[in-house]
mmCIF file of C-alpha atoms in Angstrom:
data_model
loop_
_atom_site.group_PDB
_atom_site.id
_atom_site.type_symbol
_atom_site.label_atom_id
_atom_site.label_comp_id
_atom_site.label_asym_id
_atom_site.label_seq_id
_atom_site.Cartn_x
_atom_site.Cartn_y
_atom_site.Cartn_z
ATOM 1 C CA UNK A 1155 -146.145 123.046 231.139
ATOM 2 C CA UNK A 1156 -145.237 125.409 228.337
ATOM 3 C CA UNK A 1157 -142.517 127.049 230.413
ATOM 4 C CA UNK A 1158 -140.981 123.673 231.208
ATOM 5 C CA UNK A 1159 -140.967 122.808 227.521
ATOM 6 C CA UNK A 1160 -139.378 126.171 226.716
ATOM 7 C CA UNK A 1161 -136.579 125.717 229.234
ATOM 8 C CA UNK A 1162 -135.974 122.194 228.014
ATOM 9 C CA UNK A 1163 -135.607 123.391 224.447
ATOM 10 C CA UNK A 1164 -133.330 126.266 225.521
ATOM 11 C CA UNK A 1165 -131.152 123.857 227.450
ATOM 12 C CA UNK A 1166 -130.907 121.579 224.449
ATOM 13 C CA UNK A 1167 -129.947 124.457 222.168
ATOM 14 C CA UNK A 1168 -127.472 125.776 224.727
ATOM 15 C CA UNK A 1169 -125.929 122.354 225.163
ATOM 16 C CA UNK A 1170 -125.589 121.925 221.426
ATOM 17 C CA UNK A 1171 -123.925 125.323 221.129
ATOM 18 C CA UNK A 1172 -121.556 124.544 223.969
ATOM 19 C CA UNK A 1173 -120.680 121.220 222.392
ATOM 20 C CA UNK A 1174 -120.100 122.894 219.037
ATOM 21 C CA UNK A 1175 -117.939 125.566 220.700
ATOM 22 C CA UNK A 1176 -115.858 122.948 222.509
ATOM 23 C CA UNK A 1177 -115.558 120.947 219.313
ATOM 24 C CA UNK A 1178 -114.283 124.044 217.497
ATOM 25 C CA UNK A 1179 -111.613 124.522 220.179
ATOM 26 C CA UNK A 1180 -110.350 120.970 220.055
ATOM 27 C CA UNK A 1181 -107.349 120.308 217.799
ATOM 28 C CA UNK A 1182 -108.200 119.107 214.328
ATOM 29 C CA UNK A 1183 -106.929 115.855 212.927
ATOM 30 C CA UNK A 1184 -104.479 117.847 210.816
ATOM 31 C CA UNK A 1185 -103.054 119.523 213.906
ATOM 32 C CA UNK A 1186 -102.781 116.162 215.655
ATOM 33 C CA UNK A 1187 -100.987 114.652 212.674
ATOM 34 C CA UNK A 1188 -98.496 117.533 212.458
ATOM 35 C CA UNK A 1189 -97.926 117.428 216.213
ATOM 36 C CA UNK A 1190 -97.253 113.701 216.093
ATOM 37 C CA UNK A 1191 -94.770 114.203 213.233
ATOM 38 C CA UNK A 1192 -92.880 116.898 215.159
ATOM 39 C CA UNK A 1193 -93.163 115.226 218.553
ATOM 40 C CA UNK A 1194 -95.204 118.047 220.117
ATOM 41 C CA UNK A 1195 -98.732 117.969 221.474
ATOM 42 C CA UNK A 1196 -101.579 120.120 220.093
ATOM 43 C CA UNK A 1197 -103.494 122.331 222.522
ATOM 44 C CA UNK A 1198 -107.011 123.702 222.869
ATOM 45 C CA UNK A 1199 -107.268 127.240 221.532
ATOM 46 C CA UNK A 1200 -109.311 129.342 223.917
ATOM 47 C CA UNK A 1201 -108.644 132.460 221.833
ATOM 48 C CA UNK A 1202 -108.590 132.654 218.020
ATOM 49 C CA UNK A 1203 -105.141 134.301 218.160
ATOM 50 C CA UNK A 1204 -103.533 131.640 220.339
ATOM 51 C CA UNK A 1205 -101.267 128.977 218.778
ATOM 52 C CA UNK A 1206 -102.596 125.519 218.034
ATOM 53 C CA UNK A 1207 -99.328 123.700 218.602
ATOM 54 C CA UNK A 1208 -96.713 124.657 221.175
ATOM 55 C CA UNK A 1209 -93.621 122.656 222.052
ATOM 56 C CA UNK A 1210 -89.911 122.205 221.524
ATOM 57 C CA UNK A 1211 -88.197 120.773 218.471
ATOM 58 C CA UNK A 1212 -84.533 119.896 219.024
ATOM 59 C CA UNK A 1213 -84.643 122.005 222.175
ATOM 60 C CA UNK A 1214 -85.981 125.095 220.336
ATOM 61 C CA UNK A 1215 -89.376 126.615 221.199
ATOM 62 C CA UNK A 1216 -91.887 126.361 218.346
ATOM 63 C CA UNK A 1217 -95.394 127.838 218.071
ATOM 64 C CA UNK A 1218 -97.681 127.127 215.118
ATOM 65 C CA UNK A 1219 -100.630 129.429 214.364
ATOM 66 C CA UNK A 1220 -103.466 129.115 211.855
ATOM 67 C CA UNK A 1221 -107.165 128.387 211.462
ATOM 68 C CA UNK A 1222 -108.653 125.245 212.974
ATOM 69 C CA UNK A 1223 -107.766 123.128 209.962
ATOM 70 C CA UNK A 1224 -104.260 124.592 209.776
ATOM 71 C CA UNK A 1225 -104.627 125.416 206.132
ATOM 72 C CA UNK A 1226 -101.299 126.407 204.633
ATOM 73 C CA UNK A 1227 -102.208 129.915 203.381
ATOM 74 C CA UNK A 1228 -103.072 130.954 206.937
ATOM 75 C CA UNK A 1229 -100.282 129.115 208.749
ATOM 76 C CA UNK A 1230 -97.537 130.972 210.615
ATOM 77 C CA UNK A 1231 -94.653 129.318 212.460
ATOM 78 C CA UNK A 1232 -92.619 131.181 215.089
ATOM 79 C CA UNK A 1233 -89.319 129.709 216.253
ATOM 80 C CA UNK A 1234 -87.314 131.112 219.182
ATOM 81 C CA UNK A 1235 -83.765 130.178 220.234
ATOM 82 C CA UNK A 1236 -83.024 129.692 223.956
ATOM 83 C CA UNK A 1237 -83.165 132.906 225.979
ATOM 84 C CA UNK A 1238 -79.476 132.547 226.842
ATOM 85 C CA UNK A 1239 -78.594 132.860 223.130
ATOM 86 C CA UNK A 1240 -81.439 135.019 221.799
ATOM 87 C CA UNK A 1241 -79.757 138.303 222.846
ATOM 88 C CA UNK A 1242 -76.931 137.668 220.358
ATOM 89 C CA UNK A 1243 -79.206 138.165 217.333
ATOM 90 C CA UNK A 1244 -81.419 140.930 218.722
ATOM 91 C CA UNK A 1245 -81.281 143.885 216.378
ATOM 92 C CA UNK A 1246 -80.445 141.670 213.398
ATOM 93 C CA UNK A 1247 -83.167 141.591 210.743
ATOM 94 C CA UNK A 1248 -83.236 139.390 207.670
ATOM 95 C CA UNK A 1249 -85.715 138.409 204.997
ATOM 96 C CA UNK A 1250 -85.930 137.419 201.343
ATOM 97 C CA UNK A 1251 -84.235 140.037 199.144
ATOM 98 C CA UNK A 1252 -87.264 140.495 196.876
ATOM 99 C CA UNK A 1253 -89.273 141.522 199.937
ATOM 100 C CA UNK A 1254 -86.543 143.600 201.540
ATOM 101 C CA UNK A 1255 -86.896 146.943 199.725
ATOM 102 C CA UNK A 1256 -89.195 148.549 202.340
ATOM 103 C CA UNK A 1257 -86.782 147.347 205.015
ATOM 104 C CA UNK A 1258 -83.827 148.863 203.138
ATOM 105 C CA UNK A 1259 -85.614 152.196 202.845
ATOM 106 C CA UNK A 1260 -86.587 152.143 206.512
ATOM 107 C CA UNK A 1261 -83.099 151.224 207.670
ATOM 108 C CA UNK A 1262 -81.478 153.721 205.307
ATOM 109 C CA UNK A 1263 -78.675 151.326 204.441
ATOM 110 C CA UNK A 1264 -77.839 148.524 202.071
ATOM 111 C CA UNK A 1265 -77.855 144.896 203.201
ATOM 112 C CA UNK A 1266 -74.635 143.433 204.542
ATOM 113 C CA UNK A 1267 -72.802 141.307 201.980
ATOM 114 C CA UNK A 1268 -71.729 137.904 203.307
ATOM 115 C CA UNK A 1269 -69.643 137.045 200.253
ATOM 116 C CA UNK A 1270 -71.854 134.054 199.387
ATOM 117 C CA UNK A 1271 -73.309 135.099 196.012
ATOM 118 C CA UNK A 1272 -76.154 132.577 196.038
ATOM 119 C CA UNK A 1273 -77.266 133.533 199.539
ATOM 120 C CA UNK A 1274 -76.894 137.291 199.016
ATOM 121 C CA UNK A 1275 -79.059 137.101 195.885
ATOM 122 C CA UNK A 1276 -81.904 135.519 197.874
ATOM 123 C CA UNK A 1277 -81.607 136.982 201.358
ATOM 124 C CA UNK A 1278 -80.915 140.428 202.839
ATOM 125 C CA UNK A 1279 -79.556 140.985 206.343
ATOM 126 C CA UNK A 1280 -79.367 144.264 208.284
ATOM 127 C CA UNK A 1281 -78.365 145.434 211.723
ATOM 128 C CA UNK A 1282 -75.055 145.234 213.581
ATOM 129 C CA UNK A 1283 -72.536 144.148 210.934
ATOM 130 C CA UNK A 1284 -70.449 141.837 213.120
ATOM 131 C CA UNK A 1285 -73.397 139.919 214.567
ATOM 132 C CA UNK A 1286 -75.288 139.886 211.273
ATOM 133 C CA UNK A 1287 -72.402 138.325 209.333
ATOM 134 C CA UNK A 1288 -71.458 136.005 212.201
ATOM 135 C CA UNK A 1289 -75.021 134.675 212.519
ATOM 136 C CA UNK A 1290 -75.083 133.370 208.952
ATOM 137 C CA UNK A 1291 -72.304 130.812 208.894
ATOM 138 C CA UNK A 1292 -72.157 128.363 205.947
ATOM 139 C CA UNK A 1293 -74.630 125.883 207.472
ATOM 140 C CA UNK A 1294 -77.091 128.674 208.339
ATOM 141 C CA UNK A 1295 -76.905 130.092 204.817
ATOM 142 C CA UNK A 1296 -77.584 126.647 203.355
ATOM 143 C CA UNK A 1297 -80.605 126.166 205.650
ATOM 144 C CA UNK A 1298 -82.028 129.515 204.543
ATOM 145 C CA UNK A 1299 -81.755 128.505 200.893
ATOM 146 C CA UNK A 1300 -83.379 125.120 201.574
ATOM 147 C CA UNK A 1301 -86.319 126.655 203.492
ATOM 148 C CA UNK A 1302 -86.933 129.172 200.728
ATOM 149 C CA UNK A 1303 -86.817 126.391 198.150
ATOM 150 C CA UNK A 1304 -89.485 124.502 200.120
ATOM 151 C CA UNK A 1305 -91.842 127.403 199.363
ATOM 152 C CA UNK A 1306 -91.697 129.203 202.716
ATOM 153 C CA UNK A 1307 -91.023 132.856 203.322
ATOM 154 C CA UNK A 1308 -88.534 133.381 206.126
ATOM 155 C CA UNK A 1309 -87.965 136.431 208.321
ATOM 156 C CA UNK A 1310 -85.701 137.040 211.324
ATOM 157 C CA UNK A 1311 -86.655 139.932 213.578
ATOM 158 C CA UNK A 1312 -86.350 140.543 217.315
ATOM 159 C CA UNK A 1313 -84.635 137.161 217.679
ATOM 160 C CA UNK A 1314 -87.743 135.372 216.358
ATOM 161 C CA UNK A 1315 -87.602 133.293 213.192
ATOM 162 C CA UNK A 1316 -90.983 133.398 211.408
ATOM 163 C CA UNK A 1317 -92.025 131.070 208.589
ATOM 164 C CA UNK A 1318 -95.061 131.789 206.425
ATOM 165 C CA UNK A 1319 -96.316 130.449 203.121
ATOM 166 C CA UNK A 1320 -98.791 131.423 200.429
ATOM 167 C CA UNK A 1321 -99.067 127.888 199.151
ATOM 168 C CA UNK A 1322 -102.558 126.433 198.695
ATOM 169 C CA UNK A 1323 -101.429 122.817 198.730
ATOM 170 C CA UNK A 1324 -103.468 120.617 201.050
ATOM 171 C CA UNK A 1325 -100.763 118.138 201.968
ATOM 172 C CA UNK A 1326 -98.379 118.724 204.868
ATOM 173 C CA UNK A 1327 -95.358 117.233 203.137
ATOM 174 C CA UNK A 1328 -92.928 120.148 203.730
ATOM 175 C CA UNK A 1329 -94.307 121.662 206.940
ATOM 176 C CA UNK A 1330 -92.586 119.412 209.476
ATOM 177 C CA UNK A 1331 -89.335 119.548 207.508
ATOM 178 C CA UNK A 1332 -89.469 123.350 207.348
ATOM 179 C CA UNK A 1333 -90.021 123.499 211.125
ATOM 180 C CA UNK A 1334 -87.070 121.197 211.817
ATOM 181 C CA UNK A 1335 -84.729 123.159 209.564
ATOM 182 C CA UNK A 1336 -85.977 126.431 211.019
ATOM 183 C CA UNK A 1337 -85.203 125.183 214.552
ATOM 184 C CA UNK A 1338 -81.643 124.267 213.553
ATOM 185 C CA UNK A 1339 -81.259 127.633 211.797
ATOM 186 C CA UNK A 1340 -82.421 129.630 214.842
ATOM 187 C CA UNK A 1341 -80.063 127.737 217.130
ATOM 188 C CA UNK A 1342 -77.107 128.059 214.758
ATOM 189 C CA UNK A 1343 -77.581 131.799 214.123
ATOM 190 C CA UNK A 1344 -77.836 132.637 217.815
ATOM 191 C CA UNK A 1345 -74.900 130.497 218.931
ATOM 192 C CA UNK A 1346 -72.561 131.681 216.128
ATOM 193 C CA UNK A 1347 -73.313 135.380 216.782
ATOM 194 C CA UNK A 1348 -72.570 134.868 220.482
ATOM 195 C CA UNK A 1349 -68.807 134.697 219.721
ATOM 196 C CA UNK A 1350 -68.086 136.736 216.587
ATOM 197 C CA UNK A 1351 -64.332 136.446 216.895
ATOM 198 C CA UNK A 1352 -64.325 132.636 216.932
ATOM 199 C CA UNK A 1353 -66.799 132.602 214.046
ATOM 200 C CA UNK A 1354 -64.597 134.871 211.886
ATOM 201 C CA UNK A 1355 -61.449 132.913 212.715
ATOM 202 C CA UNK A 1356 -63.116 129.723 211.482
ATOM 203 C CA UNK A 1357 -64.807 131.403 208.526
ATOM 204 C CA UNK A 1358 -61.585 132.980 207.253
ATOM 205 C CA UNK A 1359 -60.084 129.493 206.952
ATOM 206 C CA UNK A 1360 -62.832 126.990 206.151
ATOM 207 C CA UNK A 1361 -65.799 128.856 204.619
ATOM 208 C CA UNK A 1362 -66.413 127.158 201.234
ATOM 209 C CA UNK A 1363 -66.987 130.517 199.509
ATOM 210 C CA UNK A 1364 -63.787 132.462 198.764
ATOM 211 C CA UNK A 1365 -65.394 135.903 199.053
ATOM 212 C CA UNK A 1366 -66.974 134.876 202.349
ATOM 213 C CA UNK A 1367 -63.521 133.841 203.644
ATOM 214 C CA UNK A 1368 -62.146 137.234 202.608
ATOM 215 C CA UNK A 1369 -65.077 138.956 204.325
ATOM 216 C CA UNK A 1370 -64.493 137.076 207.574
ATOM 217 C CA UNK A 1371 -60.756 137.816 207.422
ATOM 218 C CA UNK A 1372 -61.378 141.538 206.927
ATOM 219 C CA UNK A 1373 -63.802 141.750 209.861
ATOM 220 C CA UNK A 1374 -61.476 139.697 212.056
ATOM 221 C CA UNK A 1375 -58.388 141.838 211.426
ATOM 222 C CA UNK A 1376 -60.293 145.129 211.506
ATOM 223 C CA UNK A 1377 -61.924 144.497 214.891
ATOM 224 C CA UNK A 1378 -59.790 141.937 216.733
ATOM 225 C CA UNK A 1379 -56.116 141.363 217.455
ATOM 226 C CA UNK A 1380 -53.933 138.863 219.253
ATOM 227 C CA UNK A 1381 -52.005 135.672 218.507
ATOM 228 C CA UNK A 1382 -54.978 133.706 217.163
ATOM 229 C CA UNK A 1383 -55.880 136.467 214.676
ATOM 230 C CA UNK A 1384 -52.239 136.625 213.536
ATOM 231 C CA UNK A 1385 -52.195 132.867 212.957
ATOM 232 C CA UNK A 1386 -55.290 133.179 210.747
ATOM 233 C CA UNK A 1387 -53.762 136.120 208.835
ATOM 234 C CA UNK A 1388 -50.526 134.244 208.182
ATOM 235 C CA UNK A 1389 -52.403 131.164 207.032
ATOM 236 C CA UNK A 1390 -54.603 133.237 204.719
ATOM 237 C CA UNK A 1391 -51.488 134.402 202.837
ATOM 238 C CA UNK A 1392 -51.364 130.904 201.315
ATOM 239 C CA UNK A 1393 -55.086 130.612 200.563
ATOM 240 C CA UNK A 1394 -56.067 129.202 197.184
ATOM 241 C CA UNK A 1395 -58.173 132.295 196.460
ATOM 242 C CA UNK A 1396 -56.631 135.496 195.086
ATOM 243 C CA UNK A 1397 -59.170 137.581 196.990
ATOM 244 C CA UNK A 1398 -58.214 136.048 200.334
ATOM 245 C CA UNK A 1399 -54.474 136.338 199.641
ATOM 246 C CA UNK A 1400 -54.902 139.992 198.668
ATOM 247 C CA UNK A 1401 -56.834 140.743 201.846
ATOM 248 C CA UNK A 1402 -54.189 139.014 203.967
ATOM 249 C CA UNK A 1403 -51.402 140.854 202.117
ATOM 250 C CA UNK A 1404 -53.007 144.241 202.715
ATOM 251 C CA UNK A 1405 -53.302 143.681 206.447
ATOM 252 C CA UNK A 1406 -49.820 142.187 206.652
ATOM 253 C CA UNK A 1407 -48.239 145.224 205.011
ATOM 254 C CA UNK A 1408 -50.434 147.592 207.036
ATOM 255 C CA UNK A 1409 -49.047 145.973 210.192
ATOM 256 C CA UNK A 1410 -45.527 146.832 209.019
ATOM 257 C CA UNK A 1411 -44.535 143.228 208.370
ATOM 258 C CA UNK A 1412 -42.497 142.242 205.294
ATOM 259 C CA UNK A 1413 -44.755 140.829 202.610
ATOM 260 C CA UNK A 1414 -44.922 140.658 198.832
ATOM 261 C CA UNK A 1415 -47.915 140.005 196.634
ATOM 262 C CA UNK A 1416 -47.837 136.339 195.754
ATOM 263 C CA UNK A 1417 -49.369 136.938 192.342
ATOM 264 C CA UNK A 1418 -48.206 139.851 190.186
ATOM 265 C CA UNK A 1419 -51.544 139.748 188.334
ATOM 266 C CA UNK A 1420 -53.196 141.086 191.472
ATOM 267 C CA UNK A 1421 -53.691 144.854 191.897
ATOM 268 C CA UNK A 1422 -50.848 146.845 193.413
ATOM 269 C CA UNK A 1423 -51.293 148.846 196.579
ATOM 270 C CA UNK A 1424 -51.366 152.028 194.481
ATOM 271 C CA UNK A 1425 -54.230 150.597 192.394
ATOM 272 C CA UNK A 1426 -56.174 149.888 195.564
ATOM 273 C CA UNK A 1427 -56.065 153.552 196.595
ATOM 274 C CA UNK A 1428 -59.106 154.055 194.333
ATOM 275 C CA UNK A 1429 -60.948 150.929 195.469
ATOM 276 C CA UNK A 1430 -64.681 151.568 196.107
ATOM 277 C CA UNK A 1431 -64.492 150.072 199.610
ATOM 278 C CA UNK A 1432 -63.247 152.548 202.203
ATOM 279 C CA UNK A 1433 -61.687 149.798 204.339
ATOM 280 C CA UNK A 1434 -59.600 148.546 201.400
ATOM 281 C CA UNK A 1435 -58.328 152.064 200.635
ATOM 282 C CA UNK A 1436 -57.425 152.585 204.275
ATOM 283 C CA UNK A 1437 -55.555 149.265 204.385
ATOM 284 C CA UNK A 1438 -53.722 150.128 201.141
ATOM 285 C CA UNK A 1439 -52.628 153.506 202.556
ATOM 286 C CA UNK A 1440 -51.255 151.836 205.663
ATOM 287 C CA UNK A 1441 -49.548 149.200 203.547
ATOM 288 C CA UNK A 1442 -47.831 151.890 201.453
ATOM 289 C CA UNK A 1443 -46.753 153.627 204.626
ATOM 290 C CA UNK A 1444 -44.912 150.445 205.565
ATOM 291 C CA UNK A 1445 -43.669 149.359 202.126
ATOM 292 C CA UNK A 1446 -44.226 152.217 199.646
ATOM 293 C CA UNK A 1447 -41.700 154.303 197.721
ATOM 294 C CA UNK A 1448 -41.395 158.003 196.908
ATOM 295 C CA UNK A 1449 -43.263 157.363 193.665
ATOM 296 C CA UNK A 1450 -46.346 156.460 195.733
ATOM 297 C CA UNK A 1451 -46.641 159.871 197.390
ATOM 298 C CA UNK A 1452 -48.626 161.642 194.679
ATOM 299 C CA UNK A 1453 -51.167 158.813 194.505
ATOM 300 C CA UNK A 1454 -51.492 158.938 198.267
ATOM 301 C CA UNK A 1455 -52.224 162.661 198.091
ATOM 302 C CA UNK A 1456 -54.834 162.059 195.393
ATOM 303 C CA UNK A 1457 -56.445 159.424 197.640
ATOM 304 C CA UNK A 1458 -56.605 161.928 200.520
ATOM 305 C CA UNK A 1459 -58.198 164.522 198.199
ATOM 306 C CA UNK A 1460 -61.080 162.251 197.189
ATOM 307 C CA UNK A 1461 -64.539 163.592 198.116
ATOM 308 C CA UNK A 1462 -65.298 160.626 200.373
ATOM 309 C CA UNK A 1463 -61.928 160.596 202.150
ATOM 310 C CA UNK A 1464 -62.630 160.807 205.863
ATOM 311 C CA UNK A 1465 -60.472 162.152 208.656
ATOM 312 C CA UNK A 1466 -59.070 158.709 209.421
ATOM 313 C CA UNK A 1467 -57.994 158.165 205.811
ATOM 314 C CA UNK A 1468 -56.410 161.627 205.507
ATOM 315 C CA UNK A 1469 -54.521 161.098 208.751
ATOM 316 C CA UNK A 1470 -53.307 157.692 207.533
ATOM 317 C CA UNK A 1471 -52.066 159.317 204.287
ATOM 318 C CA UNK A 1472 -50.076 161.929 206.211
ATOM 319 C CA UNK A 1473 -48.529 159.219 208.379
ATOM 320 C CA UNK A 1474 -47.735 157.067 205.329
ATOM 321 C CA UNK A 1475 -45.987 159.931 203.519
ATOM 322 C CA UNK A 1476 -43.857 160.707 206.565
ATOM 323 C CA UNK A 1477 -42.945 157.024 206.836
ATOM 324 C CA UNK A 1478 -42.014 156.745 203.154
ATOM 325 C CA UNK A 1479 -39.783 159.839 203.296
ATOM 326 C CA UNK A 1480 -38.110 158.687 206.485
ATOM 327 C CA UNK A 1481 -37.228 155.318 204.918
ATOM 328 C CA UNK A 1482 -36.002 157.000 201.741
ATOM 329 C CA UNK A 1483 -33.762 159.362 203.661
ATOM 330 C CA UNK A 1484 -35.886 162.331 202.713
ATOM 331 C CA UNK A 1485 -37.287 162.948 206.160
ATOM 332 C CA UNK A 1486 -34.219 164.732 207.539
ATOM 333 C CA UNK A 1487 -34.252 168.501 208.113
ATOM 334 C CA UNK A 1488 -33.811 170.400 204.884
ATOM 335 C CA UNK A 1489 -34.938 167.516 202.659
ATOM 336 C CA UNK A 1490 -36.533 168.448 199.338
ATOM 337 C CA UNK A 1491 -38.529 166.270 196.959
ATOM 338 C CA UNK A 1492 -38.972 166.821 193.258
ATOM 339 C CA UNK A 1493 -42.588 166.630 192.172
ATOM 340 C CA UNK A 1494 -43.669 164.711 189.027
ATOM 341 C CA UNK A 1495 -44.075 166.589 185.740
ATOM 342 C CA UNK A 1496 -47.860 166.931 186.231
ATOM 343 C CA UNK A 1497 -47.248 169.368 189.088
ATOM 344 C CA UNK A 1498 -46.718 173.043 188.502
ATOM 345 C CA UNK A 1499 -43.017 173.437 187.772
ATOM 346 C CA UNK A 1500 -41.168 175.961 189.893
ATOM 347 C CA UNK A 1501 -43.862 176.109 192.546
ATOM 348 C CA UNK A 1502 -42.579 175.947 196.133
ATOM 349 C CA UNK A 1503 -45.049 174.626 198.710
ATOM 350 C CA UNK A 1504 -44.726 173.487 202.312
ATOM 351 C CA UNK A 1505 -46.638 170.266 202.885
ATOM 352 C CA UNK A 1506 -45.512 168.889 206.252
ATOM 353 C CA UNK A 1507 -42.961 169.118 209.012
ATOM 354 C CA UNK A 1508 -40.588 166.311 209.985
ATOM 355 C CA UNK A 1509 -38.579 166.531 213.175
ATOM 356 C CA UNK A 1510 -39.432 170.206 213.576
ATOM 357 C CA UNK A 1511 -37.999 171.202 210.177
ATOM 358 C CA UNK A 1512 -40.050 172.145 207.129
ATOM 359 C CA UNK A 1513 -40.070 169.676 204.243
ATOM 360 C CA UNK A 1514 -40.597 171.338 200.864
ATOM 361 C CA UNK A 1515 -41.386 170.130 197.366
ATOM 362 C CA UNK A 1516 -39.881 171.787 194.337
ATOM 363 C CA UNK A 1517 -41.244 171.101 190.853
ATOM 364 C CA UNK A 1518 -38.478 170.823 188.294
ATOM 365 C CA UNK A 1519 -37.353 168.663 185.392
ATOM 366 C CA UNK A 1520 -39.514 165.568 184.684
ATOM 367 C CA UNK A 1521 -36.537 163.238 184.741
ATOM 368 C CA UNK A 1522 -35.874 164.155 188.390
ATOM 369 C CA UNK A 1523 -39.333 163.075 189.496
ATOM 370 C CA UNK A 1524 -39.357 161.268 192.829
ATOM 371 C CA UNK A 1525 -35.696 161.931 193.608
ATOM 372 C CA UNK A 1526 -34.454 163.618 196.761
ATOM 373 C CA UNK A 1527 -32.105 166.569 197.119
ATOM 374 C CA UNK A 1528 -30.304 166.678 200.460
ATOM 375 C CA UNK A 1529 -29.229 170.068 201.735
ATOM 376 C CA UNK A 1530 -27.321 170.025 205.012
ATOM 377 C CA UNK A 1531 -28.072 172.669 207.673
ATOM 378 C CA UNK A 1532 -25.869 175.780 207.536
ATOM 379 C CA UNK A 1533 -22.963 175.717 209.984
ATOM 380 C CA UNK A 1534 -23.179 178.937 212.077
ATOM 381 C CA UNK A 1535 -19.353 179.091 212.216
ATOM 382 C CA UNK A 1536 -19.077 179.311 208.442
ATOM 383 C CA UNK A 1537 -19.487 182.611 206.553
ATOM 384 C CA UNK A 1538 -23.085 183.262 205.529
ATOM 385 C CA UNK A 1539 -24.234 183.842 201.976
ATOM 386 C CA UNK A 1540 -22.485 180.826 200.458
ATOM 387 C CA UNK A 1541 -24.483 178.912 197.891
ATOM 388 C CA UNK A 1542 -24.632 175.168 197.335
ATOM 389 C CA UNK A 1543 -22.565 173.890 194.450
ATOM 390 C CA UNK A 1544 -24.551 173.213 191.321
ATOM 391 C CA UNK A 1545 -25.354 169.634 190.538
ATOM 392 C CA UNK A 1546 -27.491 167.649 188.175
ATOM 393 C CA UNK A 1547 -31.214 167.619 189.064
ATOM 394 C CA UNK A 1548 -32.009 165.055 191.705
ATOM 395 C CA UNK A 1549 -28.343 164.618 192.778
ATOM 396 C CA UNK A 1550 -27.439 165.245 196.383
ATOM 397 C CA UNK A 1551 -25.502 168.428 197.132
ATOM 398 C CA UNK A 1552 -24.231 169.845 200.382
ATOM 399 C CA UNK A 1553 -23.110 173.247 201.592
ATOM 400 C CA UNK A 1554 -19.395 173.645 201.737
#
């Protein structure tokens, strides 16, 4: 009798525990309400670490984690773009700038600058430069700002967009909206980064931020070529922004095409030889090689002597100097150039070879700076030992 009573009580306790356990696994009313708002169905959580809501929002996979009541401080939302697009943003990491310092130190590099001052002040992106910049088109940048303003922290890593919040508010007013915007953001970032060239061609023309247009134009012309890129470059020459016109002018001159700066208030190519950006200096060197004068040579040499001048830049300087001298008529055998007054006067140095003949520089009077002295090769039939006739400094003379 006692044993039967014991087993009956144990069964009652066990049944109550099982009912309580099942009740704890069932979605809460809050989860049901959020699921109904987003159009996804809550699920039973068999493990504490499993998501409470799983489904698709605008075709994008969404998982929502948290405690049973989905309290905001513990909530985490993971959003994944379609697998066919997710590869395009793998390796790209991004998060709020104020939280990005450990990431900067770990990556050993500064964040990529999109050219959108408002976005760059809030958000930091790392990884492959082309895909990172391409992923954050104007609409994606605006969505990031809006999600941050809703009080959510946002992070992109391993092609997963994660939203978290430290808010203690009880209402769910901004949760569904944050999920919807996050889904659009994940889809936009992945699809834009899938075709970087097309993204930069559009961005160089219609991005609302001038510096962002210049950034897209630089990446487009530095990494891609062809008729469509040339159309964008030519159109950018008439852009309303000085920065975009300057960028287009640099690449136009570097390509050897005739071009003049549309605004004399802009820096000259010589000024840009000391620009902090390596790519701008390299473009300026190439531009001077196509359109520079003899007066540009010393500044080109100074650019090549800079501590951070790489092999590519030094090689471009050598090529530019040869091109300038050839256009000026100073690249023929026996050509001499007169160095500016800052050089050591009377010093004779060999600096390059053009067409197999040595080209020398001879420091002399300041007023002859930048001029060329032509000395014709000696005719073997003529008597040796003759000297060139004297002439004013910088004037051409020939052997008789």
